[in-house]
PDB file of C-alpha atoms in Angstrom:
ATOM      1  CA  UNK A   1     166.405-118.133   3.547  1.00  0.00           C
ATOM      2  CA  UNK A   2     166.177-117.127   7.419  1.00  0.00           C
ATOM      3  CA  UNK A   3     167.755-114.404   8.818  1.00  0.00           C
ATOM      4  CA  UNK A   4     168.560-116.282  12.137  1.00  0.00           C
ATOM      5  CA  UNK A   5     170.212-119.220  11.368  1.00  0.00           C
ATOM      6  CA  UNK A   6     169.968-121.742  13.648  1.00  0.00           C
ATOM      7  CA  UNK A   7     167.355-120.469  15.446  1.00  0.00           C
ATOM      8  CA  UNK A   8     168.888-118.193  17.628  1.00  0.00           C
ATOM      9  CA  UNK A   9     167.324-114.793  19.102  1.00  0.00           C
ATOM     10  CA  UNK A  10     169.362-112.347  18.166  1.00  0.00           C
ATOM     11  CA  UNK A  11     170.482-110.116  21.587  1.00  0.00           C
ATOM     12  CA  UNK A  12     170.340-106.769  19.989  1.00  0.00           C
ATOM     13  CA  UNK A  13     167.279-107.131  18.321  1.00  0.00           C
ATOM     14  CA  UNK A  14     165.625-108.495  21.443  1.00  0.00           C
ATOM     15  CA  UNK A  15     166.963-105.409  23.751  1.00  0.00           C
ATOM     16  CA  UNK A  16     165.774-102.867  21.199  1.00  0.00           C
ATOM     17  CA  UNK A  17     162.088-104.399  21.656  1.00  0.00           C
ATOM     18  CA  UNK A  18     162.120-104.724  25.243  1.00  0.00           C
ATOM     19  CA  UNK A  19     163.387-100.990  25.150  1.00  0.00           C
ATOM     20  CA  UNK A  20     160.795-100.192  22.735  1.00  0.00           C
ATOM     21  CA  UNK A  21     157.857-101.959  25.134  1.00  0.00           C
ATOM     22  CA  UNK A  22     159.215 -99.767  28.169  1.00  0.00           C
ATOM     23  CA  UNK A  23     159.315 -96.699  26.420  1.00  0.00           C
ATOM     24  CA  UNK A  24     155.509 -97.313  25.526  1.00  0.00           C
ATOM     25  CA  UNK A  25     155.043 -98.464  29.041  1.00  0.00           C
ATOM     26  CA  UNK A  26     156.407 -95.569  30.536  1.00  0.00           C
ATOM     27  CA  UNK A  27     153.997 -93.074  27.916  1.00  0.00           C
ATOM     28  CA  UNK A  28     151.171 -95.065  28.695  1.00  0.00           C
ATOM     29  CA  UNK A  29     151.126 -94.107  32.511  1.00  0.00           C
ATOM     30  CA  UNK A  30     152.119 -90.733  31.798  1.00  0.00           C
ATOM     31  CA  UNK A  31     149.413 -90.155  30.135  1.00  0.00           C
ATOM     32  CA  UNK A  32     146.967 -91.722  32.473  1.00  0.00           C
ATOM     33  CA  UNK A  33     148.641 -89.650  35.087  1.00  0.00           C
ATOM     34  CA  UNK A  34     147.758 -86.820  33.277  1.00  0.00           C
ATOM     35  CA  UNK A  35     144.851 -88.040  32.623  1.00  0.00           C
ATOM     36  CA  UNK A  36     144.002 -88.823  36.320  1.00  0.00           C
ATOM     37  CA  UNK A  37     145.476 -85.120  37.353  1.00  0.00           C
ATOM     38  CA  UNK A  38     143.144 -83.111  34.325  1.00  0.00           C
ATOM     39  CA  UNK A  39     140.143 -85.185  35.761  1.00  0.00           C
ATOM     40  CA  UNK A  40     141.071 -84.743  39.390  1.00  0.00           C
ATOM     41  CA  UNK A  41     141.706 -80.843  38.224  1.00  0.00           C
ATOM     42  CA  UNK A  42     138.332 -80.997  36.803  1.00  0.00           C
ATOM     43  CA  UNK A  43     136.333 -82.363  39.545  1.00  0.00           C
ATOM     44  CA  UNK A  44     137.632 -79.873  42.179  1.00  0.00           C
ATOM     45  CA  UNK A  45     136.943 -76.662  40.169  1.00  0.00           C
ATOM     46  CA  UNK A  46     133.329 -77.714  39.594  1.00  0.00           C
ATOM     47  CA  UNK A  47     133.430 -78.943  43.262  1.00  0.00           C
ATOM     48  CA  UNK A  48     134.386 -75.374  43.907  1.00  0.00           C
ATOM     49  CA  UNK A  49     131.437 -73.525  41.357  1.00  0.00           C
ATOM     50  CA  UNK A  50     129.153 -75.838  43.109  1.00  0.00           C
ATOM     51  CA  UNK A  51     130.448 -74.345  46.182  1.00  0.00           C
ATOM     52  CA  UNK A  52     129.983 -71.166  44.811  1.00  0.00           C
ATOM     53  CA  UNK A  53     127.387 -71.169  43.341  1.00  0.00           C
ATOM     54  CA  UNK A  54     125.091 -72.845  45.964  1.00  0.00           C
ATOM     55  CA  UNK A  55     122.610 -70.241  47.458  1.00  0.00           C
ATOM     56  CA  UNK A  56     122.966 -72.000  50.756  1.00  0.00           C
ATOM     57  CA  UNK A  57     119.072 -72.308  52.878  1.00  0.00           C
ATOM     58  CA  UNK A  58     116.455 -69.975  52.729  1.00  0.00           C
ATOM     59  CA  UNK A  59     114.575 -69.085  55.783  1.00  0.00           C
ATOM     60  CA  UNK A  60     111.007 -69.700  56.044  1.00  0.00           C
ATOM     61  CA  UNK A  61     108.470 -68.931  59.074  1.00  0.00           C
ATOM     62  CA  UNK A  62     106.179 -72.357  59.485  1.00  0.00           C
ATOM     63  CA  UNK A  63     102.277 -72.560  59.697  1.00  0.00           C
ATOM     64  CA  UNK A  64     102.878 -73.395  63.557  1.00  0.00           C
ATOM     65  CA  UNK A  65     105.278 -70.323  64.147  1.00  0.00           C
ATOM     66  CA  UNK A  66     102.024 -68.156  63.486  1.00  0.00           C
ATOM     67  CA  UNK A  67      99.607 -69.705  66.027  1.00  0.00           C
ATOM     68  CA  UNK A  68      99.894 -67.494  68.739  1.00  0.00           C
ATOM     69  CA  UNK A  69      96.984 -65.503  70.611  1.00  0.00           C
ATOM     70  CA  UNK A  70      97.299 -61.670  69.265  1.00  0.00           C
ATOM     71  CA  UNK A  71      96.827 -63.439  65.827  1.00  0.00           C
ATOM     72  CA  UNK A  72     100.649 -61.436  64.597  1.00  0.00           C
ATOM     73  CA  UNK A  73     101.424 -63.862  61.875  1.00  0.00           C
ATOM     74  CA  UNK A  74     105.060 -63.632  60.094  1.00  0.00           C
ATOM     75  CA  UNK A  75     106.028 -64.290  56.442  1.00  0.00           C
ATOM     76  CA  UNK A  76     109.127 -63.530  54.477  1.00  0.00           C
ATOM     77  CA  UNK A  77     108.540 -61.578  51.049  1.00  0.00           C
ATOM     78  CA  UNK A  78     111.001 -62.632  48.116  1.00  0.00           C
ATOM     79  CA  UNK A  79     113.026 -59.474  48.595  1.00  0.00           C
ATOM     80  CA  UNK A  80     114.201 -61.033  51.982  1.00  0.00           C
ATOM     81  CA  UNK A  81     112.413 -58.603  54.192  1.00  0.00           C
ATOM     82  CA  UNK A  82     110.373 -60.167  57.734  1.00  0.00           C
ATOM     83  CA  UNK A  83     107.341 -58.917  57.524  1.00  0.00           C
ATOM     84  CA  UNK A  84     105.329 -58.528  60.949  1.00  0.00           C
ATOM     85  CA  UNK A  85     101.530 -58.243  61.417  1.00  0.00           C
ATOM     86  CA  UNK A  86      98.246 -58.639  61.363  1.00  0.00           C
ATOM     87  CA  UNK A  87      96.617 -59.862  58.339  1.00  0.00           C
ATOM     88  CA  UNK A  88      93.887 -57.319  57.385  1.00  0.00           C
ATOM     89  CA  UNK A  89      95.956 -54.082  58.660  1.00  0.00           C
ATOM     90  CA  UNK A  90      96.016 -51.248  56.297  1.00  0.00           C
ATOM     91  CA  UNK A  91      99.154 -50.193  56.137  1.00  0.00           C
ATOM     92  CA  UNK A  92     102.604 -51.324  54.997  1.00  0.00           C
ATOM     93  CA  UNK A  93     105.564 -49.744  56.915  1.00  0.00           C
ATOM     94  CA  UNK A  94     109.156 -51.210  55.233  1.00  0.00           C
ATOM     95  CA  UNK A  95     111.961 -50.868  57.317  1.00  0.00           C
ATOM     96  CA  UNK A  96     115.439 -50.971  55.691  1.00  0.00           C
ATOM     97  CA  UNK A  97     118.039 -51.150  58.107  1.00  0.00           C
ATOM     98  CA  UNK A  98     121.588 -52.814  58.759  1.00  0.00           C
ATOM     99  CA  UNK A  99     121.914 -53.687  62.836  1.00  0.00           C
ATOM    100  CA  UNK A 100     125.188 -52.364  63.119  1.00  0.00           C
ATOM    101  CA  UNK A 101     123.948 -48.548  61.725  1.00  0.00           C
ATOM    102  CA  UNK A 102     123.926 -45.779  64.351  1.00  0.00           C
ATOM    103  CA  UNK A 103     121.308 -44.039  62.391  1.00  0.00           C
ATOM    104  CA  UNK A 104     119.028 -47.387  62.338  1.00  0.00           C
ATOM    105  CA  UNK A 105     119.306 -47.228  66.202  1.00  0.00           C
ATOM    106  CA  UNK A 106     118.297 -43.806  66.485  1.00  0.00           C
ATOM    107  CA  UNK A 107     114.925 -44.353  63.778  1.00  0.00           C
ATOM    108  CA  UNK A 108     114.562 -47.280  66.337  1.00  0.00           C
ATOM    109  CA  UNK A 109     114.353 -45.206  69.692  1.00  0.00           C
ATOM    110  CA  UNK A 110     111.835 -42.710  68.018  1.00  0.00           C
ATOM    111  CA  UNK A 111     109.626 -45.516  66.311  1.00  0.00           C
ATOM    112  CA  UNK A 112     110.081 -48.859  68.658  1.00  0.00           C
ATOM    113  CA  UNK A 113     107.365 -48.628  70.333  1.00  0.00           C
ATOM    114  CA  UNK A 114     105.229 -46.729  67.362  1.00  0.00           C
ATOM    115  CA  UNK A 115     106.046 -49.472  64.976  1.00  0.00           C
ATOM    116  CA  UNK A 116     105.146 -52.422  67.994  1.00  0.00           C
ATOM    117  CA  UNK A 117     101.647 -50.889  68.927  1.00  0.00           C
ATOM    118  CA  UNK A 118     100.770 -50.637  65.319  1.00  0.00           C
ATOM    119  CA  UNK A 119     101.245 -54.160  64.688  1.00  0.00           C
ATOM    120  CA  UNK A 120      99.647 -54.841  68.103  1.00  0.00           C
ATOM    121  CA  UNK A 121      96.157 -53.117  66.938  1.00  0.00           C
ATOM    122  CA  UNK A 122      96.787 -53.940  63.910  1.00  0.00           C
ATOM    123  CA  UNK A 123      96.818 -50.265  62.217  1.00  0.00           C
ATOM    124  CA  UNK A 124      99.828 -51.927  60.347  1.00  0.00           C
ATOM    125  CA  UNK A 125     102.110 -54.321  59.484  1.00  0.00           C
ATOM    126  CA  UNK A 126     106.159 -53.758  59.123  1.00  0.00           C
ATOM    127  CA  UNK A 127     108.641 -55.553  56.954  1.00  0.00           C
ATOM    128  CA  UNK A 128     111.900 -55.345  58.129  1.00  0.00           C
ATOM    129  CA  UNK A 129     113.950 -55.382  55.373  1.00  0.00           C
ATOM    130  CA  UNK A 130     117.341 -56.400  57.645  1.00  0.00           C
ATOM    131  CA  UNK A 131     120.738 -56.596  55.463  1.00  0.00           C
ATOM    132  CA  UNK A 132     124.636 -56.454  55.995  1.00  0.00           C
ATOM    133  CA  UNK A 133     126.348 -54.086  54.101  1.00  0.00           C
ATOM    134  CA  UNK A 134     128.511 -52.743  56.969  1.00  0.00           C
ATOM    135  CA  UNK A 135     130.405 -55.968  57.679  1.00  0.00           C
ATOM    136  CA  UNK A 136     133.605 -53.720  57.338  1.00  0.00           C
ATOM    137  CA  UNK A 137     132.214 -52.025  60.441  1.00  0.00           C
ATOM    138  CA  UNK A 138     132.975 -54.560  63.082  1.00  0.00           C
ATOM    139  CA  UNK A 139     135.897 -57.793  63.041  1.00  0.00           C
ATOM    140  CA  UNK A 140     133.714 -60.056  63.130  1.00  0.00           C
ATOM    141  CA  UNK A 141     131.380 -59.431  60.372  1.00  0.00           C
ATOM    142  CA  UNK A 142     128.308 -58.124  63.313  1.00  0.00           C
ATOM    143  CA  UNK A 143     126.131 -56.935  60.105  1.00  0.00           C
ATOM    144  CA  UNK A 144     125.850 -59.869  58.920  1.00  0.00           C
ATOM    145  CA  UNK A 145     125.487 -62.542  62.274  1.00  0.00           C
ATOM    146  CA  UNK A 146     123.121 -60.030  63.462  1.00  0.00           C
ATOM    147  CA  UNK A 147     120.480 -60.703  59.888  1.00  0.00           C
ATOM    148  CA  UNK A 148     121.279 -64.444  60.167  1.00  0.00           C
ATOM    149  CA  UNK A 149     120.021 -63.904  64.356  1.00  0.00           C
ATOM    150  CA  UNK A 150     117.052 -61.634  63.112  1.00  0.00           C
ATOM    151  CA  UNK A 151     115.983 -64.854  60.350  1.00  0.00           C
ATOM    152  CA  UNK A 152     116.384 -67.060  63.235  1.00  0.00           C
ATOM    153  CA  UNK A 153     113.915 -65.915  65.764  1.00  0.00           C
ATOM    154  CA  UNK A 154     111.446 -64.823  62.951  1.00  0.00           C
ATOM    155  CA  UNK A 155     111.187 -68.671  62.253  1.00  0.00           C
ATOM    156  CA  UNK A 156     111.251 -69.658  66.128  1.00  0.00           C
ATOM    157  CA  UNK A 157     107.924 -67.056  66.622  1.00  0.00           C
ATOM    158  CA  UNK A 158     106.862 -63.888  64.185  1.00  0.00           C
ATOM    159  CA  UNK A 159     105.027 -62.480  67.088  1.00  0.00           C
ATOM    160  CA  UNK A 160     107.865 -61.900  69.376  1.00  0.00           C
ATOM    161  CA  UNK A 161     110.514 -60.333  66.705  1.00  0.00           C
ATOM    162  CA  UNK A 162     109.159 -56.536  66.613  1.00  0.00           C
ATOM    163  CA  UNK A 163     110.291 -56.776  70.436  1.00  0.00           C
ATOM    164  CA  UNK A 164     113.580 -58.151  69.800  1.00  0.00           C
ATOM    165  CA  UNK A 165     114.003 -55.627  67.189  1.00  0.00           C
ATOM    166  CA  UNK A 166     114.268 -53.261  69.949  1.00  0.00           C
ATOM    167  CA  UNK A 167     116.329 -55.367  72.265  1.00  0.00           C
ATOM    168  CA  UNK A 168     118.958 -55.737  69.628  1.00  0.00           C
ATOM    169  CA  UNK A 169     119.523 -51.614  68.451  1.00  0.00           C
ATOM    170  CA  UNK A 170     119.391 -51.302  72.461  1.00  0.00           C
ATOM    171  CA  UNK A 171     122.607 -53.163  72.917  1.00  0.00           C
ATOM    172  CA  UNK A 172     124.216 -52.343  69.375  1.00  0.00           C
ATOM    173  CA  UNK A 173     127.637 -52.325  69.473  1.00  0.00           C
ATOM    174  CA  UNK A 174     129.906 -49.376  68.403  1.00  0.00           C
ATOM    175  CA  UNK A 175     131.388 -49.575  64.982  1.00  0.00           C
ATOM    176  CA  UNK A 176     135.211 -50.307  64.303  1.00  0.00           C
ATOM    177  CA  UNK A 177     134.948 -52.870  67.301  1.00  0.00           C
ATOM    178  CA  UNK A 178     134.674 -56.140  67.642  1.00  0.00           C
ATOM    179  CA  UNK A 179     130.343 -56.755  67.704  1.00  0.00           C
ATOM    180  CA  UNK A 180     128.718 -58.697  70.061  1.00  0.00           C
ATOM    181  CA  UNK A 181     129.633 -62.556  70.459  1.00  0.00           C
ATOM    182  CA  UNK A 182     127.469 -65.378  69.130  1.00  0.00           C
ATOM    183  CA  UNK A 183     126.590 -66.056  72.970  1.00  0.00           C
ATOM    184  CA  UNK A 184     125.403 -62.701  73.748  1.00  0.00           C
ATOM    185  CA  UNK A 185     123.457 -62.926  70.483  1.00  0.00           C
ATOM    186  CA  UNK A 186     121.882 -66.175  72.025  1.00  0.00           C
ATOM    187  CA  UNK A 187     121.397 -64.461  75.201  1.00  0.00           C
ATOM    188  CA  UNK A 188     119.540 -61.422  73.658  1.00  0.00           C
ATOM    189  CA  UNK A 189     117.411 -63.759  71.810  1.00  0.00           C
ATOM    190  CA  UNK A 190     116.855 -65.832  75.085  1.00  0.00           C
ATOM    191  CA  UNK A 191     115.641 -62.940  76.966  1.00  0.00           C
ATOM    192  CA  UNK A 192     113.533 -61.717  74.694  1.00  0.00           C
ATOM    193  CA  UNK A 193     111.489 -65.193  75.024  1.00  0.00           C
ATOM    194  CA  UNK A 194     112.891 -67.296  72.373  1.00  0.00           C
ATOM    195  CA  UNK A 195     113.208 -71.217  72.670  1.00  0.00           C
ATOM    196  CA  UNK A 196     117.238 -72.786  72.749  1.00  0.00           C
ATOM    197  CA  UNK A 197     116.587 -74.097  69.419  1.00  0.00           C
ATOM    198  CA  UNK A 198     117.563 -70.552  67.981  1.00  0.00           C
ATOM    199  CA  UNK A 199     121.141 -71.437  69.349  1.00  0.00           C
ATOM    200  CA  UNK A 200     122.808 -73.349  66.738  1.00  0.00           C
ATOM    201  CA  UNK A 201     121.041 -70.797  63.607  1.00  0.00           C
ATOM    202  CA  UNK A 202     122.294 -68.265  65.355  1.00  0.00           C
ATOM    203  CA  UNK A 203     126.284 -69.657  65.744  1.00  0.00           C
ATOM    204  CA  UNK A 204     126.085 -71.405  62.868  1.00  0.00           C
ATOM    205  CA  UNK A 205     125.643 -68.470  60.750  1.00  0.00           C
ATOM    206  CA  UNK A 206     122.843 -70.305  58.823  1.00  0.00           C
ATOM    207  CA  UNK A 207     121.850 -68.438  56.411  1.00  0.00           C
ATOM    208  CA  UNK A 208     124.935 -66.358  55.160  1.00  0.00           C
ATOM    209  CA  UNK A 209     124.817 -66.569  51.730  1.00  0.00           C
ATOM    210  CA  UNK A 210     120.705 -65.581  51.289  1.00  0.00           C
ATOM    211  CA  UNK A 211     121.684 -62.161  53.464  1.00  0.00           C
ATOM    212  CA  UNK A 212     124.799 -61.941  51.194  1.00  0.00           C
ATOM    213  CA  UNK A 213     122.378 -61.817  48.120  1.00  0.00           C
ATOM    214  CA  UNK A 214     119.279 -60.103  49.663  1.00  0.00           C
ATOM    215  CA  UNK A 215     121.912 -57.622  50.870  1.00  0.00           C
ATOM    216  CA  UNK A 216     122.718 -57.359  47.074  1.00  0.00           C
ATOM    217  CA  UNK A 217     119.400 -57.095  45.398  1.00  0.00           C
ATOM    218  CA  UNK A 218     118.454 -54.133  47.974  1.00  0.00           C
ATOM    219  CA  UNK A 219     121.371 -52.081  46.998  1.00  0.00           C
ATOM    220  CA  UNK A 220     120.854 -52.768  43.886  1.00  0.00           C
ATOM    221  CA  UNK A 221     117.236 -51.612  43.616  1.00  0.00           C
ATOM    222  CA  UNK A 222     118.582 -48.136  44.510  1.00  0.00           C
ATOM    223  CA  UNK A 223     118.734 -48.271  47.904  1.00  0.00           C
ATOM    224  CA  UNK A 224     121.339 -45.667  48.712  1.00  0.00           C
ATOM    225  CA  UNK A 225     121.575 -46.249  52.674  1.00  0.00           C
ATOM    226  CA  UNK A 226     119.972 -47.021  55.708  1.00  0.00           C
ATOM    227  CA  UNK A 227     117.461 -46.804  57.514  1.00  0.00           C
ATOM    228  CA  UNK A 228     115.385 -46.273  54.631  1.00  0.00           C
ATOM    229  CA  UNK A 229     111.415 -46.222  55.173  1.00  0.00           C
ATOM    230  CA  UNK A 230     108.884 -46.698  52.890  1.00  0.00           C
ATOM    231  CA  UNK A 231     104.990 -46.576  54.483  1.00  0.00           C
ATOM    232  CA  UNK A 232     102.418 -48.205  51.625  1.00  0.00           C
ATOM    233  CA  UNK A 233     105.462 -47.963  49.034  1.00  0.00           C
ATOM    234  CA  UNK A 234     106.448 -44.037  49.409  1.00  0.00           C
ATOM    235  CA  UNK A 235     109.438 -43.395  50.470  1.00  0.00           C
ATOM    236  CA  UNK A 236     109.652 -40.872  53.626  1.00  0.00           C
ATOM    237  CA  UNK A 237     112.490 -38.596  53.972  1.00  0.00           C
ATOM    238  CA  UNK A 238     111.528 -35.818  56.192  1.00  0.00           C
ATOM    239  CA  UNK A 239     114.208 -36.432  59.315  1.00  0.00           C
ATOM    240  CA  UNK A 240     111.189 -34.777  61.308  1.00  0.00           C
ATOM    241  CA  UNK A 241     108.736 -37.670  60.415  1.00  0.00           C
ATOM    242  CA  UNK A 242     111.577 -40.155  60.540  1.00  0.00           C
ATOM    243  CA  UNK A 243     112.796 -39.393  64.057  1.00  0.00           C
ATOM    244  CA  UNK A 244     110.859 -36.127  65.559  1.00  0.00           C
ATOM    245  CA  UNK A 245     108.278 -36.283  68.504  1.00  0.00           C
ATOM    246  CA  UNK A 246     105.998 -39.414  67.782  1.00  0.00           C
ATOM    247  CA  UNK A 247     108.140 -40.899  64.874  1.00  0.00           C
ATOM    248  CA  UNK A 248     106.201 -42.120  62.318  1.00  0.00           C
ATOM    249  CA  UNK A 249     102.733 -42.373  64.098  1.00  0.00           C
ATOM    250  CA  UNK A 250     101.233 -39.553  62.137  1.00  0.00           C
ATOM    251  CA  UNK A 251     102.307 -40.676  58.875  1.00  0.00           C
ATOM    252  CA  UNK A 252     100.901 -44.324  59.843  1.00  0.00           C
ATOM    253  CA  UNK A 253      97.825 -42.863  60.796  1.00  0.00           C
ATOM    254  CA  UNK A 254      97.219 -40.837  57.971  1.00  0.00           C
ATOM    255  CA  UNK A 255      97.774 -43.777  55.614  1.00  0.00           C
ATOM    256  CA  UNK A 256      95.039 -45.777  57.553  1.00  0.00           C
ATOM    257  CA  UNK A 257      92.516 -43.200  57.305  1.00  0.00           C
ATOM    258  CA  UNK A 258      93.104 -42.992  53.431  1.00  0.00           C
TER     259      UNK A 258
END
């Protein structure tokens, strides 16, 4: 026999279904919300490890950056350092050295011009092994735009970088202040010959995170601070050879003669 005689819906039964339907309406799109939010979650932290985790560009000096006359080619070894010379030259000298370091500037002054004429005759060749580790030094993080400026002009032309090298430490700026600007950077790199094409590497801060992780791997092969020099892989010490009368030139030419 039917429940309903008659045919009629019955009212209560009716509302408790359509209740029944909006309640599992309403948990349906809360749980694609949530759904939508745990995916959206998702997305943005690997977004972020990407981030992270990207190494960012590497420098690299081109074929056509080493065609110049004095035959000075450039190359960068996997350790990050520049390294500056000719070819068949005897001798390795391996400069490491943070722009911002007083003590770099003063191994500069008594080697500048030692370390340029022995890449010039080719007695040797130099790597400069340029890294930041005394971004707390300056406001602006100078350690660190400086080695992004020094990767820029060794790209733009090896041959001219030994001499900006020197123009740099001769205008470095005192620590706890501010650095130099990005423009003066440019301008430094300007008058030392390079093109206007260095401009936007240089304020652009290219190549951040590969100093961030050379920087790294150098202190953590026991590098302890800077400058530290190495001439055909032993390590020199004496303060007398480092920045006495004539720098380094007697060490350099003792390792040729070898």
């Amino acid at each position: 026999m039917s429940k309903n005689p008659g045919g009629k819906k019955n009212p209560l039964l009716a509302a408790d279904r359509a209740d029944r339907n909006r309640k599992i309406f309403i948990q349906v799109a809360v749980a694609a919300v949530l759904v939508a939010l745990i995916a959206a979650i998702g997305i943005g932290v690997a977004v972020k490890k990407a981030r992270r985790d990207d190494p960012g560009p590497s420098p690299a000096i081109a074929a056509a950056a080493n065609q110049n006359a004095s035959g000075i080619t450039g190359t960068i070894t996997d350790n990050g350092a520049i390294r500056i010379g000719k070819p068949d030259a005897k001798v390795t000298v391996r400069v490491v050295a943070d722009l911002q370091c007083p003590a770099c500037n003063a191994f500069e002054e008594a080697n500048g011009k030692v370390l340029d004429e022995a890449v010039q005759n080719g007695t040797a060749v130099v790597e400069y092994n340029v890294i930041a580790f005394l971004d707390k030094a300056s406001s602006t993080r100078y350690s660190t735009r400086a080695a992004n400026a020094s990767y820029c002009v060794a790209e733009a032309d090896p041959s001219k970088y030994v001499s900006w090298v020197s123009a740099m430490f001769a205008q470095q700026p005192p620590e706890g202040g501010a650095g130099l600007t990005d423009d003066k950077l440019v301008q430094i790199a300007k008058a030392a010959g390079y093109p206007d094409s260095v401009a936007s590497c240089i304020t652009d801060v290219k190549y951040d995170k590969y100093i961030q992780a050379r920087t790294d791997e150098v202190l953590n092969s026991g590098i302890k601070s800077t400058p530290s020099v190495f001439v055909n892989g032993k390590q020199i010490q004496s303060s007398q050879e480092l920045m006495g009368p004539g720098g380094l030139a007697p060490v350099i030419a003792a390792a040729a003669a070898q």
